[in-house]
Structures are given as C-alpha cells and as structure tokens.
Tab-separated table of C-alpha atoms in Angstrom:
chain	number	residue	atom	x	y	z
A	1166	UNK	CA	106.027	-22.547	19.481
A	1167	UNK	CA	102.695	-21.684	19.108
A	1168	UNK	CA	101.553	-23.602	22.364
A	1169	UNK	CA	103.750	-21.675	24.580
A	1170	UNK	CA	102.828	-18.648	23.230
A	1171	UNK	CA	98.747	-19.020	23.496
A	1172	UNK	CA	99.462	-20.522	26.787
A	1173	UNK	CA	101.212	-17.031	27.649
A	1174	UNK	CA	98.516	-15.210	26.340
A	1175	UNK	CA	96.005	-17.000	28.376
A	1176	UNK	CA	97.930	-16.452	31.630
A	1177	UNK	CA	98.299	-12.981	31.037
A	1178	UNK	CA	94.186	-12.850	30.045
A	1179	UNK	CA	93.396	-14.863	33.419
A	1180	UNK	CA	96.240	-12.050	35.078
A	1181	UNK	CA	94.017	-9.112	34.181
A	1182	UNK	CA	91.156	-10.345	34.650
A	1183	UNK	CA	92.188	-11.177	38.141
A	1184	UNK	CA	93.319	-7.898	38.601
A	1185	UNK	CA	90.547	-6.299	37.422
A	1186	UNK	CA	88.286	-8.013	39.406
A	1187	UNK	CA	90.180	-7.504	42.643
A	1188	UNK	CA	88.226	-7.348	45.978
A	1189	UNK	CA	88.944	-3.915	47.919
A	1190	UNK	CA	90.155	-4.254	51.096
A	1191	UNK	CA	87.290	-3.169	52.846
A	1192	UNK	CA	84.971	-5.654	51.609
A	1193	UNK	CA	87.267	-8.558	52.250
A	1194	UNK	CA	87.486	-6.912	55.994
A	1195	UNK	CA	83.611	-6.696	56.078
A	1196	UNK	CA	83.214	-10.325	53.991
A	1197	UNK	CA	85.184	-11.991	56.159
A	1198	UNK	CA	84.298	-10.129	59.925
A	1199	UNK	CA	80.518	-11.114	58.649
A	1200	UNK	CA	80.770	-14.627	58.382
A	1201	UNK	CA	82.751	-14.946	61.430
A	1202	UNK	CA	80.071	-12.883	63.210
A	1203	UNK	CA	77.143	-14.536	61.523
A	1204	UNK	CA	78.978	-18.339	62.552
A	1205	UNK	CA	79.550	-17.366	66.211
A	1206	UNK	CA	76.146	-15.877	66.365
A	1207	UNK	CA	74.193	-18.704	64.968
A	1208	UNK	CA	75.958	-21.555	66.681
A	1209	UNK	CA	75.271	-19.270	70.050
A	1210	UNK	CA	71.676	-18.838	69.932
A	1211	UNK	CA	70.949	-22.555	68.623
A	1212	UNK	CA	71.178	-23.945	72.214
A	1213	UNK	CA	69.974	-27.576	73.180
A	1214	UNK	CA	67.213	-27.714	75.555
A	1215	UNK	CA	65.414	-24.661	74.559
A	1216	UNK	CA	62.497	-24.491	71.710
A	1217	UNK	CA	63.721	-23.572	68.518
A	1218	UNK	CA	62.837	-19.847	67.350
A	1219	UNK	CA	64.801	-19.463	63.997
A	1220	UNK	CA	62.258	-16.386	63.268
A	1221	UNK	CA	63.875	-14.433	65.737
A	1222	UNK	CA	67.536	-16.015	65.915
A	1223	UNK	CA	67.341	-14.484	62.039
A	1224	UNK	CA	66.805	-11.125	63.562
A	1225	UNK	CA	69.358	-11.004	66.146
A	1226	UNK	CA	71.728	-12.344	63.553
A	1227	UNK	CA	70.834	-9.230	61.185
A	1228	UNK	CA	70.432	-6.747	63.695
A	1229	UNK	CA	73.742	-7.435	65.565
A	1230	UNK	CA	75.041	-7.475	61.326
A	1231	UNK	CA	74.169	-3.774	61.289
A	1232	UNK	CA	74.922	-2.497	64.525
A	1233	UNK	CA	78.396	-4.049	64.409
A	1234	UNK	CA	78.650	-2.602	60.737
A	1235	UNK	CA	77.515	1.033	62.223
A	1236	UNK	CA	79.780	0.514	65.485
A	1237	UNK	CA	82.423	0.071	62.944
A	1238	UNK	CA	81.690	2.626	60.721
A	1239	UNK	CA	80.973	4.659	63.446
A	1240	UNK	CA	84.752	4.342	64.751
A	1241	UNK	CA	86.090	5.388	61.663
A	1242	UNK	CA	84.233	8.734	61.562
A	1243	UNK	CA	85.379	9.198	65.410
A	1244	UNK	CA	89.185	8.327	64.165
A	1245	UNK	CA	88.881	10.694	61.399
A	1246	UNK	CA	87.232	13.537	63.495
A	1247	UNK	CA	89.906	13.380	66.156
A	1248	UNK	CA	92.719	13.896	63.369
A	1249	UNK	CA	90.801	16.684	61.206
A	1250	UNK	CA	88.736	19.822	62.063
A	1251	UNK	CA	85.753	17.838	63.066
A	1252	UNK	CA	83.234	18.982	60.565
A	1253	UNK	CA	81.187	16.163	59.470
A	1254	UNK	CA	81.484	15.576	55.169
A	1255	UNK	CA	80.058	13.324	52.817
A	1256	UNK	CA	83.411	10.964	53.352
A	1257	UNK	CA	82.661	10.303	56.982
A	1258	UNK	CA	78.943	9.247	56.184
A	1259	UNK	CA	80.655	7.079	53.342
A	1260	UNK	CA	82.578	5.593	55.938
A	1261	UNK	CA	79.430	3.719	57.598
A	1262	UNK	CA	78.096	3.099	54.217
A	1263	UNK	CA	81.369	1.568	53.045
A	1264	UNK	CA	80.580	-1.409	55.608
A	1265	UNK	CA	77.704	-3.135	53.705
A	1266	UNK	CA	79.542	-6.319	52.751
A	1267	UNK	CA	79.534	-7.002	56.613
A	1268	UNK	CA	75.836	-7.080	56.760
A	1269	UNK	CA	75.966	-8.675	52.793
A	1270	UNK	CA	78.030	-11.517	54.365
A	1271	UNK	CA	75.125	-12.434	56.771
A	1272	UNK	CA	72.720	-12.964	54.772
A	1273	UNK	CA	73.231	-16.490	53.475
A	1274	UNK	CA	72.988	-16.922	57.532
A	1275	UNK	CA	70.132	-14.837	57.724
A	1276	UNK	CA	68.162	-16.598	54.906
A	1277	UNK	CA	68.939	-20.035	56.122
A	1278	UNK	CA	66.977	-19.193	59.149
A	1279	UNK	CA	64.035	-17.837	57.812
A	1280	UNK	CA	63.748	-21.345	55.797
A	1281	UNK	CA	63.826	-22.846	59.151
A	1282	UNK	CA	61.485	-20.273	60.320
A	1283	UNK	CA	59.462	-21.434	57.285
A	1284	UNK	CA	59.685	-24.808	58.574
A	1285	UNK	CA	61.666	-26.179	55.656
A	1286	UNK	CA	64.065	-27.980	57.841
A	1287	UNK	CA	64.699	-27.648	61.743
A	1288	UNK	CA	66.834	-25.027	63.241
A	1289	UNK	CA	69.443	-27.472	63.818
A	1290	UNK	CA	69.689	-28.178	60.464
A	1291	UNK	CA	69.937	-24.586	59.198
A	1292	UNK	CA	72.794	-23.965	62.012
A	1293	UNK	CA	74.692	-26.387	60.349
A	1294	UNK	CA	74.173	-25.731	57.248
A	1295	UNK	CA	75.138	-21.838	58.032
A	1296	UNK	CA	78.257	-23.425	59.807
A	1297	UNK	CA	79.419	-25.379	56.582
A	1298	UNK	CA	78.287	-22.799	54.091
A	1299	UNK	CA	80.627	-20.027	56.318
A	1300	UNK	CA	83.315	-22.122	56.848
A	1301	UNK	CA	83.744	-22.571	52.771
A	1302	UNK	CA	83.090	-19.299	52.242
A	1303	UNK	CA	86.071	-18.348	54.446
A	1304	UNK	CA	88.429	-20.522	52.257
A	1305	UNK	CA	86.617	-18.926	49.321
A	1306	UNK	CA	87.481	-15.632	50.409
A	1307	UNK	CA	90.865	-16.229	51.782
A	1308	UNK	CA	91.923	-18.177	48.575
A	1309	UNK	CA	90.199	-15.414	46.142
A	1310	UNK	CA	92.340	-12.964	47.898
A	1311	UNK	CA	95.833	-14.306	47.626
A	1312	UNK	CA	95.616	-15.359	44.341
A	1313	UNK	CA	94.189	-11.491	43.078
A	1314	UNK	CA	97.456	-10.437	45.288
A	1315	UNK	CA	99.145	-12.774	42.746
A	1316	UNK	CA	100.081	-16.216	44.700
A	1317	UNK	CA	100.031	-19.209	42.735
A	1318	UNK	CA	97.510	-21.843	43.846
A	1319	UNK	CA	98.990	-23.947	46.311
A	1320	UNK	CA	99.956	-20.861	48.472
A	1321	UNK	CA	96.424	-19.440	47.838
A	1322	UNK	CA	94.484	-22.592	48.833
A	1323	UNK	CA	96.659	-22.606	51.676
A	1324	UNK	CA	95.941	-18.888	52.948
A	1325	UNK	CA	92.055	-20.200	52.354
A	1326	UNK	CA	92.214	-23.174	54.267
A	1327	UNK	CA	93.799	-20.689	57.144
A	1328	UNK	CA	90.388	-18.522	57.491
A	1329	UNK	CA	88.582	-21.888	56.967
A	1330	UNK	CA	90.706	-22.629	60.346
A	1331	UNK	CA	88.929	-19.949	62.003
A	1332	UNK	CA	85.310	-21.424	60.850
A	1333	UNK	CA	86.546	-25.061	61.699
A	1334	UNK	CA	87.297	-23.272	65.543
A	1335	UNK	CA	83.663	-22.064	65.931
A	1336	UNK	CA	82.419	-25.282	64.622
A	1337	UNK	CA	84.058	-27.102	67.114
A	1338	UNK	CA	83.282	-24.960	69.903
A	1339	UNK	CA	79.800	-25.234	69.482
A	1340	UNK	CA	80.038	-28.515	69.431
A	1341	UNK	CA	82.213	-28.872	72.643
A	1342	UNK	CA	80.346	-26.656	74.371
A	1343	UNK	CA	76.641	-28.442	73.594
C-alpha cells in the first residue's frame, strides 16, 4: 500500500514540476526555427573545393540568426499595426525582443565554428559536429515538448524523433548534394 502510494506521489511531483517548467510557445518556435536555420546554414557554406573560412561562416551563421529573428519580429509588429491604431508601444518592441531563443539556438553552431576558426579541428569537422549536435537537439526539443503537454514517453520520443526527421533531411542533403 505504501508503494503505490509514494509511487503516486512521485508522479504527481515529476507532473508539476513538468508543468512548471514548461517551455512557452515562442521559444520552442524560435528553439526549433534556430537550429533548423543554423543546420541548413552551416552545411551550405561548408562547400568542397573551396578553402575553409569558419571565422566568417560563424558570422553569416549569427548574422542571418538575427536578421531572421528581427524579420520575424518585425512581422509581428506589422500584423499587429494593421489590426490596431498603429501607434507603436512597449508590446510591439517586445515582440522583436521575444525572438532571442532563435538567435540562442545558434549559438552551439556559432561556437563550434569559432573552435574551427581557432583551429581546434577543421571546418569539416565542426559542420558535422553542428549537424549531429542539431539534429539531437531537435529530438530534445520535440520530446521535451510533448511530454510538458502531458504525453507519456513513447508518444513523446516519437514526436522527437519527428523534428530529428527534419535534421536527418538536411544531413542528407548536404551530403547528396557534395
């Protein structure tokens, strides 16, 4: 008797804490449109035949982070302008601020580069590595958000290996297309 019931009270502890540490919307949105971004944007400028400049790849990663990020943002002010009086407010400036986890979710990407910029291992290497570390991520994201939506674990490791799909897609693309 007591077994079941500390075994209840452990789900129910796991539950809130679950709960409580819920991922908004928007920075699933933003976590997972960066990693797709930064994974299509790495395995495009890595292209066989030319020299390797992970220095600047880096950059163009982060830079096309925040304009897409502002672009984004951007929209939303424009969507919310056209339906209101058009006065600009502190909401629509927190609506290009609220896309930071796009530009968070390049990073890793970002930072792998700059090792390879610091000559720690070849650009090649750090595409790769960006490739593999996004691609988990995407399951890690996908699977963190079905199970704080309250799916059990097989459903939720199947929703993650879903976005993994997408980073398993780019992966093979780039290869296929070098």
């Amino acid at each position: 008797m007591s077994d079941r019931a500390d075994q209840v009270r452990s789900e129910s502890v796991a539950r809130r804490w679950i709960t409580r540490h819920r991922p908004l919307e928007q920075s699933l949105f933003g976590g997972i449109y960066g990693l797709v971004l930064a994974s299509a944007l790495v395995a495009a400028l890595d292209t066989t035949g030319e020299k390797a400049e992970p220095g600047p790849d880096a950059l163009w990663v982060l830079l096309t982070a925040l304009a897409s990020g502002a672009a984004h943002g951007y929209a939303h002010v424009i969507a919310q302008r056209a339906s209101d009086d058009g006065a600009a407010t502190t909401s629509r400036l927190r609506s290009v601020l609220a896309e930071w986890p796009l530009v968070a979710a390049v990073l890793p990407t970002v930072a792998l580069l700059l090792a390879a910029a610091a000559g720690w291992w070849s650009e090649a290497t750090a595409v790769d590595v960006a490739l593999l570390f996004n691609t988990v991520a995407l399951f890690g994201w996908g699977a963190w958000a079905a199970r704080t939506s309250g799916h059990g674990w097989p459903s939720s490791c199947l929703a993650g290996g879903l976005d993994m799909l997408i980073g398993l897609v780019i992966i093979v693309a780039d290869t296929l297309i070098k």
